[in-house]
Amino acid sequence: MKKILNDPADYVDEMLEGMVAAHPETYAQPVRRVIARAAGAKKGKVGIVTGGGSGHLPIFTGYVGTGLLDACAIGDVFASPSAEQMAEAIRLADGGAGVLRLYGNYGGDVMNFDMAGEMAEMEHDIRTTTVLLTDDVVSAPKEEAEKRRGVAGMVYAFKIAGAAAERGDDLDEVTRIAQKTADACRSIGMALTPCTIPQAGKPTFEIGETEMEMGMGIHGEPGIWRDAIKPADEIAEEMLDRLLADQPLAKGDRISILVNSLGATPAEELYILYRHARKKLDALGVEIVMPLVGRYATSMEMTGATITVIKLDEELESLLKAPADCAFWRV
Amino acid sequence: MKKILNDPADYVDEMLEGMVAAHPETYAQPVRRVIARAAGAKKGKVGIVTGGGSGHLPIFTGYVGTGLLDACAIGDVFASPSAEQMAEAIRLADGGAGVLRLYGNYGGDVMNFDMAGEMAEMEHDIRTTTVLLTDDVVSAPKEEAEKRRGVAGMVYAFKIAGAAAERGDDLDEVTRIAQKTADACRSIGMALTPCTIPQAGKPTFEIGETEMEMGMGIHGEPGIWRDAIKPADEIAEEMLDRLLADQPLAKGDRISILVNSLGATPAEELYILYRHARKKLDALGVEIVMPLVGRYATSMEMTGATITVIKLDEELESLLKAPADCAFWRV
Amino acid sequence: MIDSSAIAKALSGIAAHTATASEELCSADGALGDGDLGITVSKGFAEAAGAELPNDVGIALLTVAKAFQRVSSSSYGTLLATGFMAAAKLEKGKTGIAPEDIPGLVAAARDAMMARGKGNLGDKSVLDSLDAVAEALRDTPRGDMIDTAITAAAESIERFRDQPSKLGRARMFGEKSVGLADPGQLAFLRILEGLNGT
Amino acid sequence: MIDSSAIAKALSGIAAHTATASEELCSADGALGDGDLGITVSKGFAEAAGAELPNDVGIALLTVAKAFQRVSSSSYGTLLATGFMAAAKLEKGKTGIAPEDIPGLVAAARDAMMARGKGNLGDKSVLDSLDAVAEALRDTPRGDMIDTAITAAAESIERFRDQPSKLGRARMFGEKSVGLADPGQLAFLRILEGLNGT
Ligand SMILES: Nc1ncnc2c1ncn2[C@@H]1O[C@H](COP(=O)(O)OP(=O)(O)O)[C@@H](O)[C@H]1O
Ligand SMILES: Nc1ncnc2c1ncn2[C@@H]1O[C@H](COP(=O)(O)OP(=O)(O)O)[C@@H](O)[C@H]1O
Ligand SMILES: [Mg+2]
Ligand SMILES: [Mg+2]
Ligand SMILES: [Mg+2]
Ligand SMILES: [Mg+2]
């Protein structure tokens, strides 16, 4: 296990402690494994909470910050936080204007967040809504799109819904915009090597020295095919083809695109992917707005990349470009 | 080779093409393998150029931007650019107020930049100065500190000298401040796995499944010891001890610290290292200013980390905090 | 009547048995999911077994649900907590569970878990085991209950083995799940065995 | 007199021979550095051999220096370019190199390379080979020059083999470099052999 850690059981807590210590102007941890804005909830502002397993920095906790999230409940590596923690996150995010639960569609997370919502409404009388990210086109056919899991599209959802909340939109409006963002996002991933969950001590899956897997999920969920590693341009081509098959784009459409490393894949290689994606989209006459290339949603030291395309209209575009600030991203 | 690329021979050029395409408001490539600010040289401002091998993003090219560098010559992966390219970078950076060459102390780079300086002075009558980063404490004993190689300390030097140039300091002043920054930086690295140079197609070194190497350089240069992987706290402890032995710190001193991933090591683990470093520095009564935790100077997909400490005075601290903007870092 | 101290004893027995079965369950889950099920179940029951239980068996069951919630928030933990919570609501205010209530409690747990996890009967999940047990226990005399439950749970595994999973992470494996026992059903069998040992 | 066409012929010979030796040089450099030396040298001479050379042998040597610079910017490439540039300055305006100038040209290259790389004689580097060759060529009759140079270069490798490297990347290897030939010295020997073959 080529990881830098102490006791694997302390991985998450020590990581959070270090993160808060490094950025005390941004993050606070008022309750164990719940990260909130250092400045606390903003009175009268709609709160946005998320949650999920650890091991995906900057997702989830990293995106707590101005113009982004208000609080986040975080579990063990790749494991859902408890409903109790999520209820705490909701309470900490509440500024009196209700709270949007905005997170990825994973069974455990959904059940816990549903429970947490019930708890928050019962115990603290906080009105909550839910928007689920279901951007991974590989994880279910289009007819069952609501069963798809959420991956890097979250980054756009946090950014755009966060901007709506920050400018003072009410809960229904923030929820509408978040849902519209979720509906406009499509993602796909590919992986070359697994990562190691600290407490398990061994890789999440096995894969040959010269193999890649197209469509793999960020926890190693199986993809569409596994074969010899293809040239970068072919990889980008297929990924985009699959995204466009699910959400066609036409000349004049405006999109943003996120070329994201799962961890180990370096920025150099993301730019090689972006280069081809850009050419292809240029040829289609599609306009790219604020492309994101980097590590926005990772699986620790996994090698691989994801591509997310979000189709924009004026409303989404202006919210995407609004100022935002966390330790990992500043717009 | 678990890399996403097309022809290995095109790795660098395609990467640069993608980077410029993704961030056209920041970068331009007016000459092959020379990256300059998209807006061009600022008249009357001192120019700052750097250069070195590819494969270290955001180092070197990534730091071209406002409040940072003006131009950068970039070579093949881990190989120096040519003197001709460096001379082009100098020419592109020149706003009529002279140009500082600010880069890491590697034999090939130094020889080429010396040649390039002669060429620029001869052909374009541009006055140039040189400041070399020599922050890696492991690479030579203190008595021969001028022989040390430059690593992540570069990030501080780009930032601080860049801020001085941006506010209008003249060449001598920018050079003085850059040298002062270089003198105040100390770095050390450790590695767990190698990376693969695309054209070589095989890892830069071999290391056992449960081994780490303390003091290794960013190109796999040999370190101080190789042994079983130690707990994160012990690793951070030893790294800091070695930095402090070289540049002692006392109660009340103000520093900044950069905990940097060589590539694959995730942010989670950097925060675990930071946590311990912070405790140790707190215990010494040392004040940490603007800590940096992330991927600031990498070796593609190498696993490992470096720690840099810079001792600040008021002048350096205010320049460190001045605004800056490139695609990888915004202050 | 099953009072709080009997519940506590049962929890200890389950904790011990599921600890032994932890590796088996992890590897079953590893073949169709993220491989954490053994840990979820054994940690959850260990925490529940360590909790102080009040005399009110309803509150006692609520305490069990909360303990589960606290330590294991993977699907199975949340679902079991949901099930215990449903039973707790029905037993609140009593100092003992009447044996004849048991089939109804299992059915209530099943229904609450279906609502929580949005799963259906026939999807190949722990829901199918609960349903089989609830049905089998109806009209079963008190002394035979646990044997009947174990048999029903074991049969339910085999009945679904050769179907593809339609719920949870295993759903992603589609046809590859054919021939494999659903890990959650297997865990439920081990839980009943642990209960039997007490 | 060695005119431009003789230089061109020599470059082709060296390019061919160093291409053959490329792997050997890479692995020698791999043991003490970054393993690129064979590529640096063979690519550099291939580029130089492909360049159009003017009649002025000074300008011809400058062209060679520039070609080297262009394709290989690892230390050795820059150093060789520096050496060629130093020789170019001395021969500028001539249409042929007088054989009796050769020892002086080698010495001039050595000195320029020392200035450029801040290395010293005795550091175990290509500088020591140049120095040995420059010394040996003084008073050597024209016909024997290349043999003398090869012998001197080969001897120089052995003289330094058992010393630790004090220059370039190899310096980092300290005592581990004892017993190994300096890759740059070895490359210089192969260059001379290539020259001999023409
Ligand atoms: N939505 C659901 N409804 C009912 N049972 C479920 C559901 N999802 C999973 N299960 C059951 O839980 C088992 C897996 O539990 P667990 O390992 O905790 O899931 P995960 O780790 O994927 O969150 C499955 O074998 C299945 O029996
Ligand atoms: N500063 C220097 N001065 C003289 N010769 C040097 C110097 N540095 C390296 N060399 C020579 O160059 C050889 C290595 O060349 P090369 O592989 O191009 O270096 P690198 O790849 O480290 O830049 C060494 O074996 C040595 O003979
Ligand atoms: Mg599981
Ligand atoms: Mg799980
Ligand atoms: Mg070399
Ligand atoms: Mg080299």
Tab-separated table of C-alpha atoms in Angstrom, chain B:
chain	number	residue	atom	x	y	z
B	1	MET	CA	2.832	2.340	-19.012
B	2	LYS	CA	-0.389	3.555	-17.394
B	3	LYS	CA	-0.487	6.855	-19.181
B	4	ILE	CA	-3.022	8.634	-21.353
B	5	LEU	CA	-1.212	9.761	-24.473
B	6	ASN	CA	-0.919	9.391	-28.214
B	7	ASP	CA	2.570	9.113	-29.725
B	8	PRO	CA	5.021	9.585	-26.837
B	9	ALA	CA	7.016	11.907	-29.105
B	10	ASP	CA	4.022	14.285	-29.148
B	11	TYR	CA	3.406	14.261	-25.384
B	12	VAL	CA	4.824	17.699	-24.696
B	13	ASP	CA	3.493	19.491	-27.758
B	14	GLU	CA	-0.029	18.094	-27.386
B	15	MET	CA	-0.036	18.887	-23.691
B	16	LEU	CA	0.962	22.491	-24.391
B	17	GLU	CA	-1.595	22.786	-27.162
B	18	GLY	CA	-4.323	21.567	-24.797
B	19	MET	CA	-3.205	23.857	-22.022
B	20	VAL	CA	-3.238	26.949	-24.190
B	21	ALA	CA	-6.577	25.929	-25.724
B	22	ALA	CA	-8.090	25.506	-22.259
B	23	HIS	CA	-6.802	28.803	-20.881
B	24	PRO	CA	-6.383	31.224	-23.782
B	25	GLU	CA	-6.971	34.191	-21.500
B	26	THR	CA	-3.822	33.236	-19.555
B	27	TYR	CA	-1.374	31.449	-21.851
B	28	ALA	CA	-0.079	31.853	-25.385
B	29	GLN	CA	2.537	29.858	-27.270
B	30	PRO	CA	4.022	32.380	-29.717
B	31	VAL	CA	7.016	30.124	-30.409
B	32	ARG	CA	7.058	26.335	-30.210
B	33	ARG	CA	7.551	25.260	-26.600
B	34	VAL	CA	7.700	28.782	-25.286
B	35	ILE	CA	4.715	29.842	-23.201
B	36	ALA	CA	4.108	33.535	-22.602
B	37	ARG	CA	1.342	35.606	-21.063
B	38	ALA	CA	-1.599	35.850	-23.404
B	39	ALA	CA	-1.585	39.618	-22.997
B	40	GLY	CA	2.083	39.863	-23.977
B	41	ALA	CA	4.907	41.621	-22.179
B	42	LYS	CA	3.904	44.582	-20.041
B	43	LYS	CA	5.736	47.708	-21.098
B	44	GLY	CA	8.101	49.027	-18.459
B	45	LYS	CA	7.705	45.977	-16.238
B	46	VAL	CA	10.646	43.742	-15.412
B	47	GLY	CA	10.169	40.366	-17.103
B	48	ILE	CA	10.634	37.068	-15.297
B	49	VAL	CA	11.375	33.922	-17.241
B	50	THR	CA	11.898	30.369	-16.201
B	51	GLY	CA	12.400	27.088	-17.957
B	52	GLY	CA	13.075	23.429	-17.528
B	53	GLY	CA	11.851	20.003	-18.449
B	54	SER	CA	8.209	19.085	-18.956
B	55	GLY	CA	6.318	16.751	-16.673
B	56	HIS	CA	6.156	18.933	-13.580
B	57	LEU	CA	2.883	20.843	-14.016
B	58	PRO	CA	2.034	23.367	-12.692
B	59	ILE	CA	5.848	23.869	-12.729
B	60	PHE	CA	7.096	25.489	-14.969
B	61	THR	CA	4.727	26.753	-17.635
B	62	GLY	CA	1.681	26.744	-15.392
B	63	TYR	CA	3.002	29.671	-13.396
B	64	VAL	CA	2.977	32.099	-16.301
B	65	GLY	CA	0.368	34.641	-15.302
B	66	THR	CA	-0.355	37.945	-13.613
B	67	GLY	CA	1.772	38.503	-10.538
B	68	LEU	CA	3.856	35.497	-11.504
B	69	LEU	CA	5.998	34.707	-14.567
B	70	ASP	CA	6.072	36.355	-17.972
B	71	ALA	CA	7.392	33.510	-20.090
B	72	CYS	CA	8.751	30.007	-19.890
B	73	ALA	CA	10.802	27.755	-22.153
B	74	ILE	CA	9.903	24.115	-21.830
B	75	GLY	CA	11.807	21.019	-22.882
B	76	ASP	CA	10.948	17.371	-23.341
B	77	VAL	CA	9.857	15.507	-20.247
B	78	PHE	CA	12.588	16.006	-17.623
B	79	ALA	CA	14.925	17.528	-20.239
B	80	SER	CA	16.156	21.081	-20.512
B	81	PRO	CA	14.795	23.276	-23.293
B	82	SER	CA	17.393	24.575	-25.732
B	83	ALA	CA	19.241	27.840	-25.292
B	84	GLU	CA	17.481	29.089	-28.408
B	85	GLN	CA	14.044	28.565	-26.815
B	86	MET	CA	15.207	30.214	-23.622
B	87	ALA	CA	16.439	33.197	-25.587
B	88	GLU	CA	12.988	33.404	-27.182
B	89	ALA	CA	11.375	33.323	-23.744
B	90	ILE	CA	13.623	36.179	-22.641
B	91	ARG	CA	12.712	38.183	-25.719
B	92	LEU	CA	8.980	37.571	-25.160
B	93	ALA	CA	9.215	38.540	-21.495
B	94	ASP	CA	11.054	41.763	-22.152
B	95	GLY	CA	9.043	44.914	-21.564
B	96	GLY	CA	12.091	47.138	-21.842
B	97	ALA	CA	13.036	46.939	-18.171
B	98	GLY	CA	15.245	43.839	-18.320
B	99	VAL	CA	14.566	40.207	-17.551
B	100	LEU	CA	15.250	37.987	-14.550
B	101	ARG	CA	16.061	34.341	-15.281
B	102	LEU	CA	14.638	32.478	-12.288
B	103	TYR	CA	14.927	28.709	-12.333
B	104	GLY	CA	16.184	25.587	-10.662
B	105	ASN	CA	19.833	24.663	-10.381
B	106	TYR	CA	20.188	21.793	-12.852
B	107	GLY	CA	23.402	21.494	-14.867
B	108	GLY	CA	21.767	21.402	-18.285
B	109	ASP	CA	19.360	24.238	-17.543
B	110	VAL	CA	22.111	26.438	-16.172
B	111	MET	CA	24.359	25.968	-19.183
B	112	ASN	CA	21.515	26.609	-21.570
B	113	PHE	CA	20.212	29.640	-19.726
B	114	ASP	CA	23.728	31.104	-19.573
B	115	MET	CA	23.993	30.666	-23.333
B	116	ALA	CA	20.516	32.103	-23.773
B	117	GLY	CA	21.419	35.145	-21.702
B	118	GLU	CA	24.455	35.787	-23.883
B	119	MET	CA	22.309	35.394	-26.974
B	120	ALA	CA	19.607	37.776	-25.725
B	121	GLU	CA	22.105	40.421	-24.729
B	122	MET	CA	23.986	40.087	-28.033
B	123	GLU	CA	21.024	39.896	-30.373
B	124	HIS	CA	18.353	41.985	-28.629
B	125	ASP	CA	20.312	44.093	-26.184
B	126	ILE	CA	18.225	42.848	-23.257
B	127	ARG	CA	19.745	43.137	-19.817
B	128	THR	CA	19.306	39.903	-17.849
B	129	THR	CA	20.068	38.690	-14.358
B	130	THR	CA	19.978	35.199	-12.863
B	131	VAL	CA	18.685	33.746	-9.611
B	132	LEU	CA	18.967	29.994	-9.106
B	133	LEU	CA	16.770	27.990	-6.772
B	134	THR	CA	18.849	25.630	-4.630
B	135	ASP	CA	16.299	24.627	-2.014
B	136	ASP	CA	16.708	20.827	-1.860
B	137	VAL	CA	18.670	20.329	1.383
B	138	VAL	CA	19.436	16.708	0.601
B	139	SER	CA	21.218	17.330	-2.681
B	140	ALA	CA	24.425	18.759	-1.183
B	141	PRO	CA	25.743	19.584	2.272
B	142	LYS	CA	25.251	23.065	3.686
B	143	GLU	CA	28.854	24.009	2.917
B	144	GLU	CA	28.144	23.453	-0.773
B	145	ALA	CA	24.624	24.864	-0.685
B	146	GLU	CA	25.167	26.560	-4.057
B	147	LYS	CA	25.366	23.084	-5.643
B	148	ARG	CA	21.928	22.069	-4.414
B	149	ARG	CA	19.179	21.494	-6.938
B	150	GLY	CA	15.995	23.523	-7.021
B	151	VAL	CA	12.627	21.914	-6.315
B	152	ALA	CA	9.283	23.187	-5.045
B	153	GLY	CA	10.832	26.314	-3.530
B	154	MET	CA	10.432	27.665	-7.043
B	155	VAL	CA	6.746	28.201	-6.343
B	156	TYR	CA	7.532	30.759	-3.633
B	157	ALA	CA	10.198	32.401	-5.778
B	158	PHE	CA	7.825	32.784	-8.752
B	159	LYS	CA	5.134	34.178	-6.502
B	160	ILE	CA	7.240	36.643	-4.543
B	161	ALA	CA	9.499	37.864	-7.351
B	162	GLY	CA	6.437	37.985	-9.604
B	163	ALA	CA	4.649	40.263	-7.157
B	164	ALA	CA	7.685	42.543	-6.940
B	165	ALA	CA	7.878	42.828	-10.728
B	166	GLU	CA	4.147	43.376	-11.010
B	167	ARG	CA	4.187	46.324	-8.616
B	168	GLY	CA	6.907	47.961	-10.720
B	169	ASP	CA	10.194	47.226	-8.961
B	170	ASP	CA	13.255	47.578	-11.201
B	171	LEU	CA	15.449	44.685	-12.324
B	172	ASP	CA	17.980	44.986	-9.522
B	173	GLU	CA	15.245	45.115	-6.924
B	174	VAL	CA	13.326	42.169	-8.370
B	175	THR	CA	16.594	40.232	-8.537
B	176	ARG	CA	17.435	41.089	-4.930
B	177	ILE	CA	14.018	39.970	-3.735
B	178	ALA	CA	14.157	36.769	-5.779
B	179	GLN	CA	17.579	35.951	-4.338
B	180	LYS	CA	16.335	36.678	-0.825
B	181	THR	CA	13.409	34.328	-1.441
B	182	ALA	CA	15.678	31.614	-2.795
B	183	ASP	CA	17.915	31.980	0.249
B	184	ALA	CA	14.927	31.634	2.596
B	185	CYS	CA	13.581	28.392	1.054
B	186	ARG	CA	14.416	24.865	2.155
B	187	SER	CA	12.842	21.730	0.677
B	188	ILE	CA	13.017	17.979	1.000
B	189	GLY	CA	11.208	15.188	-0.822
B	190	MET	CA	10.251	11.561	-0.331
B	191	ALA	CA	8.965	9.100	-2.883
B	192	LEU	CA	6.986	5.875	-2.886
B	193	THR	CA	6.713	5.078	-6.588
B	194	PRO	CA	8.427	6.291	-9.759
B	195	CYS	CA	6.867	7.850	-12.825
B	196	THR	CA	7.319	6.905	-16.450
B	197	ILE	CA	8.906	9.212	-19.011
B	198	PRO	CA	6.705	8.748	-22.095
B	199	GLN	CA	9.542	8.332	-24.579
B	200	ALA	CA	11.466	5.967	-22.317
B	201	GLY	CA	8.321	3.916	-21.661
B	202	LYS	CA	9.596	2.523	-18.394
B	203	PRO	CA	9.712	3.778	-14.800
B	204	THR	CA	12.504	6.159	-13.782
B	205	PHE	CA	13.573	3.864	-10.949
B	206	GLU	CA	12.602	0.697	-9.139
B	207	ILE	CA	11.446	0.442	-5.559
B	208	GLY	CA	9.963	-2.357	-3.468
B	209	GLU	CA	6.230	-2.736	-2.833
B	210	THR	CA	6.584	-1.698	0.818
B	211	GLU	CA	9.492	0.705	0.497
B	212	MET	CA	9.892	4.452	0.497
B	213	GLU	CA	12.909	6.622	-0.202
B	214	MET	CA	13.624	9.684	1.875
B	215	GLY	CA	15.250	12.626	0.158
B	216	MET	CA	14.639	11.516	-3.399
B	217	GLY	CA	14.693	14.198	-6.083
B	218	ILE	CA	11.844	14.960	-8.444
B	219	HIS	CA	13.501	13.088	-11.300
B	220	GLY	CA	14.295	10.089	-9.134
B	221	GLU	CA	17.692	11.358	-8.007
B	222	PRO	CA	18.850	9.151	-5.125
B	223	GLY	CA	17.978	10.179	-1.596
B	224	ILE	CA	19.309	9.525	1.894
B	225	TRP	CA	17.759	6.229	2.829
B	226	ARG	CA	15.422	3.603	1.490
B	227	ASP	CA	13.468	1.451	3.902
B	228	ALA	CA	10.004	0.209	4.862
B	229	ILE	CA	7.286	2.890	4.569
B	230	LYS	CA	7.086	4.833	7.840
B	231	PRO	CA	3.946	6.272	9.429
B	232	ALA	CA	3.010	9.707	8.088
B	233	ASP	CA	3.826	11.462	11.351
B	234	GLU	CA	7.343	10.025	11.379
B	235	ILE	CA	7.841	11.023	7.776
B	236	ALA	CA	6.698	14.584	8.427
B	237	GLU	CA	8.805	14.695	11.595
B	238	GLU	CA	11.999	13.655	9.835
B	239	MET	CA	11.425	15.937	6.859
B	240	LEU	CA	10.875	18.948	9.094
B	241	ASP	CA	13.828	18.022	11.302
B	242	ARG	CA	16.073	18.045	8.281
B	243	LEU	CA	14.713	21.365	7.078
B	244	LEU	CA	15.059	22.932	10.512
B	245	ALA	CA	18.585	21.586	10.941
B	246	ASP	CA	19.516	23.510	7.822
B	247	GLN	CA	17.579	26.662	8.680
B	248	PRO	CA	16.735	26.818	12.387
B	249	LEU	CA	13.480	28.450	13.386
B	250	ALA	CA	12.731	30.107	16.705
B	251	LYS	CA	9.634	31.148	18.603
B	252	GLY	CA	7.955	34.058	16.851
B	253	ASP	CA	9.418	33.324	13.417
B	254	ARG	CA	6.948	33.571	10.579
B	255	ILE	CA	7.058	31.038	7.771
B	256	SER	CA	5.001	29.664	4.959
B	257	ILE	CA	4.998	25.944	4.264
B	258	LEU	CA	4.209	24.019	1.105
B	259	VAL	CA	3.169	20.389	1.447
B	260	ASN	CA	3.292	19.256	-2.153
B	261	SER	CA	2.258	16.075	-3.915
B	262	LEU	CA	4.612	14.684	-6.527
B	263	GLY	CA	1.502	13.659	-8.438
B	264	ALA	CA	-0.313	10.518	-7.352
B	265	THR	CA	-0.298	11.162	-3.618
B	266	PRO	CA	-3.803	12.498	-2.900
B	267	ALA	CA	-4.746	15.688	-1.098
B	268	GLU	CA	-6.033	13.532	1.767
B	269	GLU	CA	-2.519	12.348	2.539
B	270	LEU	CA	-0.984	15.792	2.164
B	271	TYR	CA	-3.357	16.981	4.882
B	272	ILE	CA	-2.269	14.101	7.109
B	273	LEU	CA	1.328	15.289	6.654
B	274	TYR	CA	0.327	18.910	7.183
B	275	ARG	CA	-1.470	18.018	10.396
B	276	HIS	CA	1.719	16.760	11.980
B	277	ALA	CA	3.914	19.510	10.561
B	278	ARG	CA	1.527	22.085	11.923
B	279	LYS	CA	1.591	20.537	15.400
B	280	LYS	CA	5.352	20.490	15.435
B	281	LEU	CA	5.655	24.094	14.270
B	282	ASP	CA	2.970	25.192	16.732
B	283	ALA	CA	4.964	23.587	19.522
B	284	LEU	CA	8.015	25.585	18.436
B	285	GLY	CA	5.989	28.790	18.522
B	286	VAL	CA	6.460	29.339	14.790
B	287	GLU	CA	3.683	31.204	13.003
B	288	ILE	CA	2.435	29.707	9.710
B	289	VAL	CA	1.291	32.151	7.044
B	290	MET	CA	-0.670	31.102	3.955
B	291	PRO	CA	0.150	27.388	4.027
B	292	LEU	CA	-0.010	25.675	0.637
B	293	VAL	CA	-1.185	22.087	0.431
B	294	GLY	CA	-1.661	20.523	-2.975
B	295	ARG	CA	-0.027	19.761	-6.275
B	296	TYR	CA	2.294	22.671	-6.959
B	297	ALA	CA	5.356	20.892	-8.389
B	298	THR	CA	4.910	17.362	-9.622
B	299	SER	CA	6.622	14.555	-11.459
B	300	MET	CA	3.625	13.352	-13.436
B	301	GLU	CA	2.257	10.265	-11.678
B	302	MET	CA	5.015	9.826	-9.100
B	303	THR	CA	3.788	8.948	-5.593
B	304	GLY	CA	5.403	10.968	-2.853
B	305	ALA	CA	5.556	14.412	-1.347
B	306	THR	CA	7.848	17.336	-0.767
B	307	ILE	CA	7.834	19.848	2.048
B	308	THR	CA	9.156	23.379	1.596
B	309	VAL	CA	9.570	25.926	4.368
B	310	ILE	CA	10.215	29.581	3.626
B	311	LYS	CA	11.215	31.932	6.406
B	312	LEU	CA	9.454	35.233	5.927
B	313	ASP	CA	10.076	38.823	6.865
B	314	GLU	CA	7.569	41.613	6.317
B	315	GLU	CA	8.742	42.277	2.782
B	316	LEU	CA	8.480	38.660	1.635
B	317	GLU	CA	5.201	38.086	3.449
B	318	SER	CA	3.422	41.016	1.848
B	319	LEU	CA	4.629	40.003	-1.617
B	320	LEU	CA	3.569	36.403	-0.985
B	321	LYS	CA	0.067	37.601	-0.181
B	322	ALA	CA	-0.217	39.938	-3.169
B	323	PRO	CA	-2.745	38.974	-5.849
B	324	ALA	CA	-1.664	36.525	-8.511
B	325	ASP	CA	-3.485	34.576	-11.162
B	326	CYS	CA	-2.690	31.639	-13.389
B	327	ALA	CA	-4.734	28.597	-14.399
B	328	PHE	CA	-3.407	26.568	-11.466
B	329	TRP	CA	-3.308	29.088	-8.651
B	330	ARG	CA	-5.111	32.229	-7.698
B	331	VAL	CA	-4.145	34.385	-4.726
